[in-house]
Coordinates of C-alpha atoms in Angstrom, one line a residue:
X250 CA 116.7 90.6 77.7
X251 CA 116.4 92.0 81.7
X252 CA 116.1 89.8 84.6
X253 CA 113.7 90.5 86.6
X254 CA 113.7 91.1 90.5
X255 CA 113.4 88.4 92.6
X256 CA 111.4 87.1 95.7
X257 CA 109.5 89.3 98.1
X258 CA 112.1 91.9 99.4
X259 CA 112.3 93.5 95.4
X260 CA 112.1 97.2 94.7
X261 CA 109.0 97.0 92.5
X262 CA 109.3 100.7 91.2
X263 CA 109.6 99.0 87.5
X264 CA 106.4 97.1 88.0
X265 CA 104.2 99.8 88.5
X266 CA 104.7 101.9 85.4
X267 CA 101.8 99.7 83.6
X268 CA 98.9 98.1 85.9
X269 CA 96.1 96.8 83.7
X270 CA 92.7 97.0 86.1
X271 CA 92.4 93.6 87.8
X272 CA 89.1 91.7 88.0
X273 CA 89.4 91.6 92.1
X274 CA 90.8 94.0 93.8
X275 CA 93.5 92.8 96.8
X276 CA 91.5 92.5 100.0
X277 CA 91.3 95.3 102.4
X278 CA 89.7 94.2 105.2
X279 CA 88.4 96.9 107.1
X280 CA 87.4 100.2 106.1
X281 CA 84.6 101.2 108.9
X282 CA 85.3 104.1 110.3
X283 CA 86.2 103.3 113.8
X284 CA 84.6 106.7 115.4
X285 CA 81.2 105.6 113.8
X286 CA 78.3 105.3 115.9
X287 CA 77.1 102.5 113.8
X288 CA 77.2 98.8 115.0
X289 CA 79.1 96.4 114.0
X290 CA 76.5 94.5 111.6
X291 CA 76.2 97.6 110.3
X292 CA 79.9 98.2 109.7
X293 CA 82.4 95.7 108.2
X294 CA 84.0 93.0 110.8
X295 CA 85.0 94.5 113.8
X296 CA 87.7 92.8 113.2
X297 CA 89.9 92.2 110.5
X298 CA 90.7 88.3 110.7
X299 CA 87.4 87.5 110.7
X300 CA 86.5 89.6 107.3
X301 CA 89.6 87.7 105.5
X302 CA 88.0 84.3 106.5
X303 CA 84.6 85.1 105.7
X304 CA 86.1 86.0 102.5
X305 CA 88.3 82.4 102.3
X306 CA 85.0 80.3 103.6
X307 CA 82.8 81.5 101.2
X308 CA 85.4 79.7 98.5
X309 CA 84.4 76.4 100.3
X310 CA 87.9 75.6 100.6
X311 CA 89.3 71.7 101.0
X312 CA 91.1 71.1 104.2
X313 CA 93.5 71.9 105.2
X314 CA 93.3 75.3 104.5
X315 CA 96.3 76.7 103.4
X316 CA 97.7 80.0 104.4
X317 CA 100.5 80.7 103.2
X318 CA 103.6 83.7 103.6
X319 CA 107.2 84.2 102.0
X320 CA 110.2 86.0 101.9
X321 CA 114.0 86.1 100.0
X322 CA 116.3 85.2 102.8
X323 CA 118.6 87.6 101.7
X324 CA 119.1 90.2 104.7
X325 CA 118.9 89.8 108.1
X326 CA 115.4 88.6 109.3
X327 CA 113.5 91.5 110.7
X328 CA 110.1 92.7 112.6
X329 CA 108.7 93.6 109.0
X330 CA 108.7 90.0 108.7
X331 CA 106.1 89.7 110.7
X332 CA 103.3 90.5 109.1
X333 CA 102.6 88.1 107.1
X334 CA 104.0 85.4 109.6
X335 CA 101.2 86.9 112.4
X336 CA 98.5 88.4 110.2
X337 CA 98.4 85.0 108.1
X338 CA 98.5 83.4 112.2
X339 CA 95.4 85.4 113.5
X340 CA 93.2 84.3 110.5
X341 CA 94.3 81.3 110.6
X342 CA 93.3 81.3 114.4
X343 CA 90.0 82.6 113.0
X344 CA 89.6 79.5 110.8
X345 CA 90.6 76.9 113.4
X346 CA 88.0 78.3 116.2
X347 CA 85.5 77.9 113.4
X348 CA 86.1 74.0 113.1
X349 CA 89.0 74.0 109.9
X350 CA 91.8 72.4 110.1
X351 CA 94.4 74.6 109.0
X352 CA 97.8 74.4 108.3
X353 CA 100.2 78.1 107.9
X354 CA 103.1 77.9 105.4
X355 CA 106.0 79.5 105.0
X356 CA 108.4 79.5 101.7
X357 CA 111.3 80.2 102.0
X358 CA 112.4 81.4 98.7
X359 CA 116.5 80.7 99.0
X360 CA 116.8 79.3 95.5
X361 CA 116.7 83.0 94.6
X362 CA 120.5 85.0 93.5
X363 CA 122.6 86.2 96.0
X364 CA 121.9 89.8 94.1
X365 CA 124.7 92.2 96.7
X366 CA 126.7 92.4 100.0
X367 CA 124.4 93.1 102.9
X368 CA 125.7 95.5 105.4
X369 CA 124.9 93.5 108.3
X370 CA 124.5 89.6 109.3
X371 CA 123.2 87.6 112.6
X372 CA 124.4 85.1 113.7
X373 CA 122.0 82.5 115.5
X374 CA 122.2 84.0 118.6
X375 CA 121.2 87.4 117.0
X376 CA 124.4 89.3 117.4
X377 CA 124.5 91.8 114.4
X378 CA 127.7 92.2 112.6
X379 CA 129.4 94.0 110.5
X380 CA 130.8 92.1 106.6
X381 CA 134.8 92.7 108.5
X382 CA 133.5 90.4 111.3
X383 CA 132.9 87.2 109.6
X384 CA 134.3 85.5 106.5
X385 CA 133.2 87.7 103.6
X386 CA 134.3 86.4 101.3
X387 CA 131.7 83.5 100.8
X388 CA 129.2 86.2 100.6
X389 CA 131.7 88.4 97.9
X390 CA 133.1 85.7 95.7
X391 CA 129.3 83.6 95.0
X392 CA 127.1 86.9 93.8
X393 CA 124.4 85.0 91.4
X394 CA 124.6 81.8 92.6
X395 CA 121.4 80.7 95.0
X396 CA 120.7 81.5 98.6
X397 CA 121.8 77.9 99.3
X398 CA 124.4 77.3 97.1
X399 CA 126.6 80.4 98.9
X400 CA 128.8 79.4 101.8
X401 CA 127.6 80.4 105.4
X402 CA 129.6 83.3 106.3
X403 CA 129.4 81.9 110.3
X404 CA 130.3 78.4 109.2
X405 CA 127.7 77.0 111.7
X406 CA 125.0 76.0 108.6
X407 CA 124.9 74.2 105.5
X408 CA 124.8 77.0 103.4
X409 CA 124.1 81.1 103.5
X410 CA 120.2 80.8 102.7
X411 CA 119.8 77.8 105.7
X412 CA 121.2 80.2 108.5
X413 CA 119.0 82.8 107.6
X414 CA 115.9 80.6 107.0
X415 CA 117.1 79.4 110.4
X416 CA 116.9 82.9 111.6
X417 CA 113.1 83.0 110.3
X418 CA 112.3 79.8 111.9
X419 CA 113.5 81.5 115.2
X420 CA 111.6 84.8 114.9
X421 CA 108.3 82.8 115.1
X422 CA 108.8 80.5 117.4
X423 CA 110.0 83.6 119.2
X424 CA 106.5 84.7 119.1
X425 CA 104.8 81.6 119.5
X426 CA 103.3 81.2 115.7
X427 CA 103.9 77.4 114.7
X428 CA 104.4 77.4 111.0
X429 CA 106.2 75.4 108.5
X430 CA 108.9 76.6 106.7
X431 CA 109.6 75.2 103.2
X432 CA 112.3 75.9 100.9
X433 CA 112.1 76.8 98.0
X434 CA 115.5 75.2 96.8
X435 CA 113.9 71.6 98.0
X436 CA 111.1 72.4 96.5
X437 CA 112.9 72.2 93.1
X438 CA 114.9 69.6 94.1
X439 CA 112.2 67.6 94.5
X440 CA 110.2 68.0 91.7
X441 CA 107.5 70.0 93.1
X442 CA 107.7 72.9 90.0
X443 CA 108.2 70.6 87.3
X444 CA 104.7 70.7 85.8
X445 CA 104.0 73.6 86.4
X446 CA 107.4 74.8 84.8
X447 CA 106.3 72.7 81.5
X448 CA 103.7 74.4 82.1
X449 CA 104.4 78.1 81.9
X450 CA 107.1 76.5 79.3
X451 CA 105.1 75.6 76.9
X452 CA 102.8 78.4 77.1
X453 CA 106.1 80.9 76.4
X454 CA 105.1 83.2 73.7
X455 CA 101.8 83.5 76.1
X456 CA 103.9 84.6 78.8
X457 CA 106.4 87.1 77.4
X458 CA 102.7 88.6 76.2
X459 CA 101.2 88.7 80.0
X460 CA 104.4 89.8 81.5
X461 CA 105.3 92.8 78.6
X462 CA 101.5 93.9 79.8
X463 CA 103.0 95.1 83.4
X464 CA 107.1 95.5 82.5
X465 CA 108.6 97.5 79.2
X466 CA 111.8 95.6 79.5
X467 CA 111.0 91.8 78.5
X468 CA 111.1 91.4 74.9
X469 CA 110.2 88.8 72.3
X470 CA 113.3 86.3 73.4
X471 CA 112.1 85.9 77.1
X472 CA 111.5 82.6 78.5
X473 CA 110.1 82.1 81.6
X474 CA 113.3 80.2 83.2
X475 CA 116.4 80.4 85.1
X476 CA 118.5 78.1 84.8
X477 CA 121.4 77.3 86.5
X478 CA 125.0 77.5 85.0
X479 CA 126.5 73.7 85.8
X480 CA 130.3 75.6 85.8
X481 CA 130.1 78.7 87.9
X482 CA 126.9 78.0 89.6
X483 CA 124.8 81.5 88.4
X484 CA 121.2 81.8 87.8
X485 CA 121.7 82.6 83.9
X486 CA 118.8 84.4 81.8
X487 CA 119.6 83.3 78.5
X488 CA 118.1 80.4 77.5
X489 CA 118.9 79.0 74.2
X490 CA 116.6 75.7 73.3
X491 CA 114.1 74.2 75.4
X492 CA 112.7 70.4 75.3
X493 CA 109.7 69.8 76.9
X494 CA 109.6 65.9 76.3
X495 CA 113.0 65.4 77.6
X496 CA 112.2 68.1 80.4
X497 CA 115.5 70.4 79.7
X498 CA 116.9 73.9 78.6
X499 CA 119.8 74.7 76.3
X500 CA 121.7 77.6 78.0
X501 CA 124.3 80.1 77.8
X502 CA 126.2 81.5 80.5
X503 CA 125.8 85.3 80.3
X504 CA 125.9 88.7 82.5
X505 CA 123.1 89.2 84.0
X506 CA 122.0 92.9 85.7
X507 CA 121.5 92.3 89.7
X508 CA 120.8 95.8 91.5
X509 CA 123.0 98.7 90.7
X510 CA 125.8 96.1 89.1
X511 CA 126.5 93.7 86.9
X512 CA 127.3 89.9 87.4
X513 CA 129.9 88.3 85.2
X514 CA 128.8 85.2 83.4
X515 CA 131.2 82.0 82.8
X516 CA 129.8 81.8 78.8
X517 CA 129.2 78.3 79.6
X518 CA 127.1 76.8 77.0
X519 CA 125.0 73.6 79.0
X520 CA 121.6 72.3 79.1
X521 CA 119.7 71.9 82.7
X522 CA 116.9 69.8 83.6
X523 CA 113.8 71.9 85.1
X524 CA 114.8 70.7 88.7
X525 CA 118.4 72.8 87.8
X526 CA 116.8 76.6 87.7
X527 CA 114.1 78.0 88.4
X528 CA 111.2 80.2 87.7
X529 CA 111.1 83.9 87.3
X530 CA 109.5 85.8 90.8
X531 CA 106.7 87.0 88.9
X532 CA 105.7 83.6 88.0
X533 CA 107.1 81.5 90.4
X534 CA 104.9 83.2 93.3
X535 CA 101.5 82.1 91.4
X536 CA 103.4 78.1 90.5
X537 CA 104.1 78.1 94.4
X538 CA 99.8 79.0 95.2
X539 CA 99.3 75.9 92.7
X540 CA 101.9 73.4 94.1
X541 CA 101.0 74.1 97.6
X542 CA 97.4 75.0 97.2
X543 CA 97.7 78.3 99.2
X544 CA 94.2 79.3 100.3
X545 CA 95.0 82.3 101.2
X546 CA 98.3 85.1 101.5
X547 CA 98.7 88.1 102.7
X548 CA 101.4 90.6 101.1
X549 CA 102.8 94.3 101.6
X550 CA 101.4 97.0 99.1
X551 CA 104.8 96.8 96.7
X552 CA 103.1 93.5 95.4
X553 CA 99.5 94.8 95.8
X554 CA 100.5 97.3 92.9
X555 CA 103.1 95.0 90.8
X556 CA 103.1 91.0 91.5
X557 CA 99.7 90.7 92.4
X558 CA 97.8 91.7 89.6
X559 CA 100.7 89.9 87.6
X560 CA 100.5 86.7 89.6
X561 CA 96.1 86.5 89.8
X562 CA 96.2 86.5 85.7
X563 CA 99.1 84.2 85.5
X564 CA 97.7 81.9 87.8
X565 CA 94.1 81.9 85.3
X566 CA 95.2 81.9 82.3
X567 CA 98.0 80.1 82.5
X568 CA 98.3 77.5 85.1
X569 CA 94.4 76.6 85.1
X570 CA 94.2 77.9 88.6
X571 CA 92.6 80.3 91.4
X572 CA 94.4 82.7 92.9
X573 CA 94.2 82.8 96.9
X574 CA 92.3 84.9 99.0
X575 CA 94.6 88.2 99.0
X576 CA 94.9 90.6 101.6
X577 CA 97.4 93.6 101.5
X578 CA 98.8 94.8 104.8
X579 CA 100.4 98.6 104.9
X580 CA 104.4 98.7 105.9
X581 CA 104.9 100.0 109.5
X582 CA 108.5 102.0 110.1
X583 CA 111.1 101.7 112.8
X584 CA 111.3 104.8 114.7
X585 CA 110.1 107.1 111.7
X586 CA 112.2 105.0 108.6
X587 CA 112.0 102.3 106.8
X588 CA 113.0 98.9 107.9
X589 CA 115.9 97.6 105.4
X590 CA 118.3 94.6 106.2
X591 CA 120.4 96.1 103.3
X592 CA 120.8 99.5 104.6
X593 CA 121.4 97.7 108.3
X594 CA 118.0 100.1 109.9
X595 CA 116.3 96.5 111.2
X596 CA 114.7 95.6 114.4
X597 CA 114.7 91.6 115.4
X598 CA 112.2 89.6 117.6
X599 CA 115.0 89.1 119.8
X600 CA 115.0 92.9 120.0
X601 CA 111.3 93.6 120.7
X602 CA 111.1 90.6 122.9
X603 CA 114.2 92.2 125.1
X604 CA 111.6 95.0 126.0
X605 CA 108.0 93.7 125.7
X606 CA 106.1 90.7 126.7
X607 CA 105.2 88.7 123.3
X608 CA 101.5 89.0 123.7
X609 CA 101.8 92.9 123.3
X610 CA 103.4 93.0 120.2
X611 CA 101.1 90.6 119.0
X612 CA 98.2 92.7 119.9
X613 CA 100.2 95.0 117.7
X614 CA 99.0 92.6 115.1
X615 CA 95.6 92.9 115.7
X616 CA 95.4 96.5 114.5
X617 CA 94.2 97.0 110.9
X618 CA 96.7 96.5 108.4
X619 CA 95.5 99.0 106.5
X620 CA 96.9 101.8 108.5
X621 CA 100.3 102.4 108.2
X622 CA 101.9 102.8 111.3
X623 CA 105.5 103.2 113.2
X624 CA 106.5 101.3 115.5
X625 CA 108.6 103.6 117.9
X626 CA 110.2 102.0 120.7
X627 CA 110.9 105.6 122.0
X628 CA 107.2 106.2 122.5
X629 CA 107.0 101.8 123.4
X630 CA 104.7 102.9 126.8
X631 CA 101.9 104.0 124.4
X632 CA 101.4 100.6 123.0
X633 CA 101.8 98.6 126.0
X634 CA 99.1 101.0 127.5
X635 CA 96.8 100.4 124.5
X636 CA 97.6 96.5 125.1
X637 CA 96.5 97.0 129.0
X638 CA 93.4 99.1 128.1
X639 CA 92.7 96.1 125.9
X640 CA 93.5 93.6 128.2
X641 CA 91.2 95.4 130.6
X642 CA 87.9 96.2 127.9
X643 CA 88.1 91.8 127.5
X644 CA 88.0 91.6 131.2
X645 CA 85.0 93.8 131.8
X646 CA 87.3 96.2 134.3
X647 CA 86.9 99.6 132.0
X648 CA 84.3 101.6 130.5
X649 CA 84.6 101.4 126.8
X650 CA 82.3 101.5 123.8
X651 CA 80.7 98.8 121.9
X652 CA 83.6 98.0 118.9
X653 CA 86.0 98.2 121.4
X654 CA 84.5 95.5 123.5
X655 CA 83.8 93.5 120.4
X656 CA 87.2 93.9 119.3
X657 CA 88.8 93.0 122.4
X658 CA 86.6 90.0 122.8
X659 CA 87.8 88.5 119.2
X660 CA 91.2 89.8 119.5
X661 CA 92.7 88.9 122.7
X662 CA 92.0 85.4 122.9
X663 CA 94.6 85.0 119.9
X664 CA 97.2 87.2 121.5
X665 CA 97.7 86.0 124.6
X666 CA 98.8 81.8 125.9
X667 CA 96.1 81.6 128.4
X668 CA 93.1 84.1 129.6
X669 CA 93.6 84.7 133.2
X670 CA 91.5 87.4 135.3
X671 CA 93.9 87.0 137.9
X672 CA 96.4 88.9 136.3
X673 CA 98.1 92.2 137.0
X674 CA 99.9 94.2 135.3
X675 CA 102.3 96.6 136.4
X676 CA 102.2 100.1 134.2
X677 CA 105.4 100.0 131.7
X678 CA 106.7 103.7 132.8
X679 CA 106.7 102.4 137.1
X680 CA 107.7 99.3 135.9
X681 CA 110.7 101.3 134.9
X682 CA 111.0 102.9 137.9
X683 CA 111.3 100.0 139.6
X684 CA 114.0 98.4 137.7
X685 CA 116.1 101.9 139.0
X686 CA 117.2 99.0 141.6
X687 CA 118.2 95.2 141.5
X688 CA 116.6 94.6 144.7
X689 CA 113.8 92.4 143.8
X690 CA 112.3 92.8 147.7
X691 CA 112.4 96.6 147.3
X692 CA 110.7 96.7 143.7
X693 CA 107.9 94.8 145.0
X694 CA 107.4 96.9 148.1
X695 CA 107.6 99.9 145.9
X696 CA 104.9 98.4 143.8
X697 CA 103.0 97.5 146.8
X698 CA 103.1 100.8 148.2
X699 CA 102.2 102.3 144.7
X700 CA 98.9 100.4 144.5
X701 CA 99.9 98.0 141.8
X702 CA 100.2 94.9 143.7
X703 CA 96.7 93.7 145.1
X704 CA 97.6 92.2 149.2
X705 CA 95.7 89.0 147.9
X706 CA 98.1 88.3 145.0
X707 CA 99.6 84.9 144.8
X708 CA 103.0 84.5 144.3
X709 CA 102.5 83.3 141.0
X710 CA 100.6 86.6 139.9
X711 CA 103.5 88.7 141.5
X712 CA 106.2 87.1 139.9
X713 CA 104.5 87.3 136.8
X714 CA 103.7 91.2 137.3
X715 CA 107.1 91.7 138.2
X716 CA 108.6 90.6 134.9
X717 CA 107.4 93.2 132.9
X718 CA 110.5 95.3 135.3
X719 CA 113.0 93.7 133.2
X720 CA 111.8 94.5 130.2
X721 CA 111.3 98.4 130.8
X722 CA 114.6 98.1 132.4
X723 CA 115.6 97.3 128.7
X724 CA 113.4 99.8 127.1
X725 CA 114.7 102.7 129.4
X726 CA 118.6 101.5 129.0
X727 CA 118.3 101.4 125.1
X728 CA 116.4 104.6 124.4
X729 CA 118.5 106.6 127.5
X730 CA 115.7 108.1 128.4
X731 CA 113.8 110.1 131.6
X732 CA 113.7 106.3 133.6
X733 CA 117.3 105.4 133.2
X734 CA 118.7 105.9 136.1
X735 CA 119.9 103.5 138.9
X736 CA 118.8 103.9 143.0
X737 CA 121.9 105.5 144.8
X738 CA 121.9 102.0 147.2
X739 CA 124.2 103.8 150.0
X740 CA 123.8 107.7 150.5
X741 CA 126.0 109.6 148.6
X742 CA 128.2 112.1 149.9
X743 CA 126.0 115.4 149.6
X744 CA 126.9 119.1 151.1
X745 CA 123.5 120.3 152.4
X746 CA 122.9 123.7 153.8
X747 CA 120.6 124.7 157.2
X748 CA 117.9 125.6 155.1
X749 CA 118.1 122.8 153.3
X750 CA 118.4 120.4 156.5
X751 CA 115.6 121.9 157.3
X752 CA 113.3 121.7 154.0
X753 CA 114.3 117.7 154.2
X754 CA 113.5 117.2 157.3
X755 CA 109.8 118.8 156.8
X756 CA 109.6 117.1 154.1
X757 CA 110.3 114.0 156.3
X758 CA 107.9 114.9 158.9
X759 CA 105.4 115.2 156.1
X760 CA 105.5 112.0 154.6
X761 CA 105.7 109.9 158.5
X762 CA 102.8 111.9 159.2
X763 CA 100.5 111.9 156.2
X764 CA 101.7 109.3 154.0
X765 CA 100.7 110.8 151.0
X766 CA 100.3 109.7 147.4
X767 CA 102.6 110.8 144.4
X768 CA 101.1 114.0 143.5
X769 CA 100.1 115.3 147.2
X770 CA 103.9 114.5 148.0
X771 CA 104.9 116.5 144.6
X772 CA 103.4 119.2 145.4
X773 CA 104.7 119.1 149.5
X774 CA 108.4 119.2 147.8
X775 CA 107.3 122.4 146.5
X776 CA 106.1 123.9 149.9
X777 CA 108.6 122.6 151.5
X778 CA 111.5 124.4 149.6
X779 CA 109.6 127.6 149.7
X780 CA 108.7 127.6 153.5
X781 CA 112.4 126.9 154.4
X782 CA 113.8 129.8 151.5
X783 CA 115.4 127.1 149.3
X784 CA 115.8 127.4 145.6
X785 CA 112.8 125.0 144.0
X786 CA 115.2 123.8 141.8
X787 CA 118.0 123.3 143.7
X788 CA 115.8 121.3 146.4
X789 CA 114.7 119.3 143.6
X790 CA 118.2 118.4 142.3
X791 CA 119.0 118.4 146.3
X792 CA 116.3 114.8 146.4
X793 CA 117.5 113.4 142.6
X794 CA 121.0 113.8 144.3
X795 CA 120.1 111.7 147.6
X796 CA 118.1 108.9 146.2
X797 CA 119.9 108.5 142.1
X798 CA 123.5 110.0 143.0
X799 CA 122.1 112.1 140.0
X800 CA 121.5 115.6 139.4
X801 CA 117.7 114.9 137.4
X802 CA 115.5 112.3 136.9
X803 CA 111.4 111.5 136.8
X804 CA 109.1 113.3 138.7
X805 CA 110.3 113.0 142.2
X806 CA 107.2 112.6 144.4
X807 CA 105.5 109.6 142.7
X808 CA 109.2 108.3 142.7
X809 CA 109.3 108.7 146.5
X810 CA 105.4 107.9 146.7
X811 CA 106.3 104.5 145.9
X812 CA 109.2 103.1 147.7
X813 CA 109.8 102.2 151.6
X814 CA 108.6 104.9 153.9
X815 CA 111.5 104.2 156.1
X816 CA 113.9 103.8 153.3
X817 CA 112.6 107.4 152.1
X818 CA 112.4 109.0 155.8
X819 CA 116.4 107.4 156.9
X820 CA 117.3 108.8 153.3
X821 CA 116.4 112.2 154.0
X822 CA 116.8 112.6 157.4
X823 CA 120.7 111.5 155.8
X824 CA 120.9 109.3 159.1
X825 CA 123.0 106.7 157.9
X826 CA 125.9 109.6 157.5
X827 CA 125.0 111.8 160.7
X828 CA 125.3 108.0 162.2

């Protein structure tokens, strides 16, 4: 008998071989054309979370309404795991807004077996390390055991599963999402799955018939339960007897295939209770729906084509329960490649919050979940600009379409801690320019001169506005982009010819007399160079040398226009050297 893949993070390619039609396609919340001139009333709801909430409300659910997500915590939690957490939260907020009591739960499928060695791990402080930096033997010597029976390679938590679950909890907490994390291991131990396990084993022949419509590799010996060997601790697939009255199964601990490897069994023959093992993923998921009373669960497109159709059928035909309202979301990539804990191509919540405000990242999840998107850190300034405009739309500060206005009215209050019309947002790329100096007074001066800080702004508003600078600075450093420079706070020693001195003096005089904006100053740099027979490229390099001690940098005119004028004049006239 071929073992099934486990948990939320599995390769569903085998499941896609034969898919009978489902009575109800998973919900696709917002298929309206955003460019259409139709009103929101003539289309689907303008905000996808409202569409989902309508579906849930139409079922007249009992309270509290249960919104669920889940993951098998075998790899480092990354931003892809936030899909279920944040999208579930946004739907929960809509329902709460409508007066419903809502509980958002997230199952840690930590009873799943450890199937392989991860490439990277994360400490509870989010330090990403390789296996050579921890007790890798704690993992390698325990393949095949439930994650909660694998020692923590960091030695700080009760188990590897507990360590990973703690990281999931910290991710949700950092994003300001209040969820209750439920351990599958604890649910099995306390008997929460005992009744549904009995129901499924009573109907094991029908369970086999149902599953065989989705997976070719199951045979007539299939039993939807994996007992845990009392000798070696492995989860085994070979059940030799079932005693429904006693609530036990007999088993032989045989080798199993996990991923691309064989995990050897110890050969022990024993008996396990329904609490001493677990249901395979295909049955465990609908069992969770029934046990927890789940009303809504979002999930990725892999499950929409595999586990959802079978889970829907199992719930209705074997467990006599109604599946939750589903919602399929597209995955998003990171810098153009799939997020993958196993390969180490990940971005953690902590990584993101070092370069973005939480509300900007929450805004990312308000976008249509049916569209694949790339979280490209190199172009993060575009996402921040989008958010700033989104915020301005909410406060009626920019012209926009009715649709954009309606979306901002609905979604903006759910992504910020509070709506404050006195807030100020410094453009992200300019915040990166301000990050070229650690002098906080100079940062404020530059922000004021550029017009990004109102004269009457309060101290708290100024502090909030300038808090973006550290995020933008981190972004510039991490991506090593055109803003990754440091302001030379003392005048560099630069060799300057007589024509270049004349051009610098002319530029200083223009600034002193005209107080130009960035574009006017950019044009004048060209004029001063040409009028004094100085090579334009050399003149720009000279400017960068004087201010950054580098041969290049950001657009020089806007950069100089933002700074304190006296500082710029002294630097152009090289006064400290001459003294």
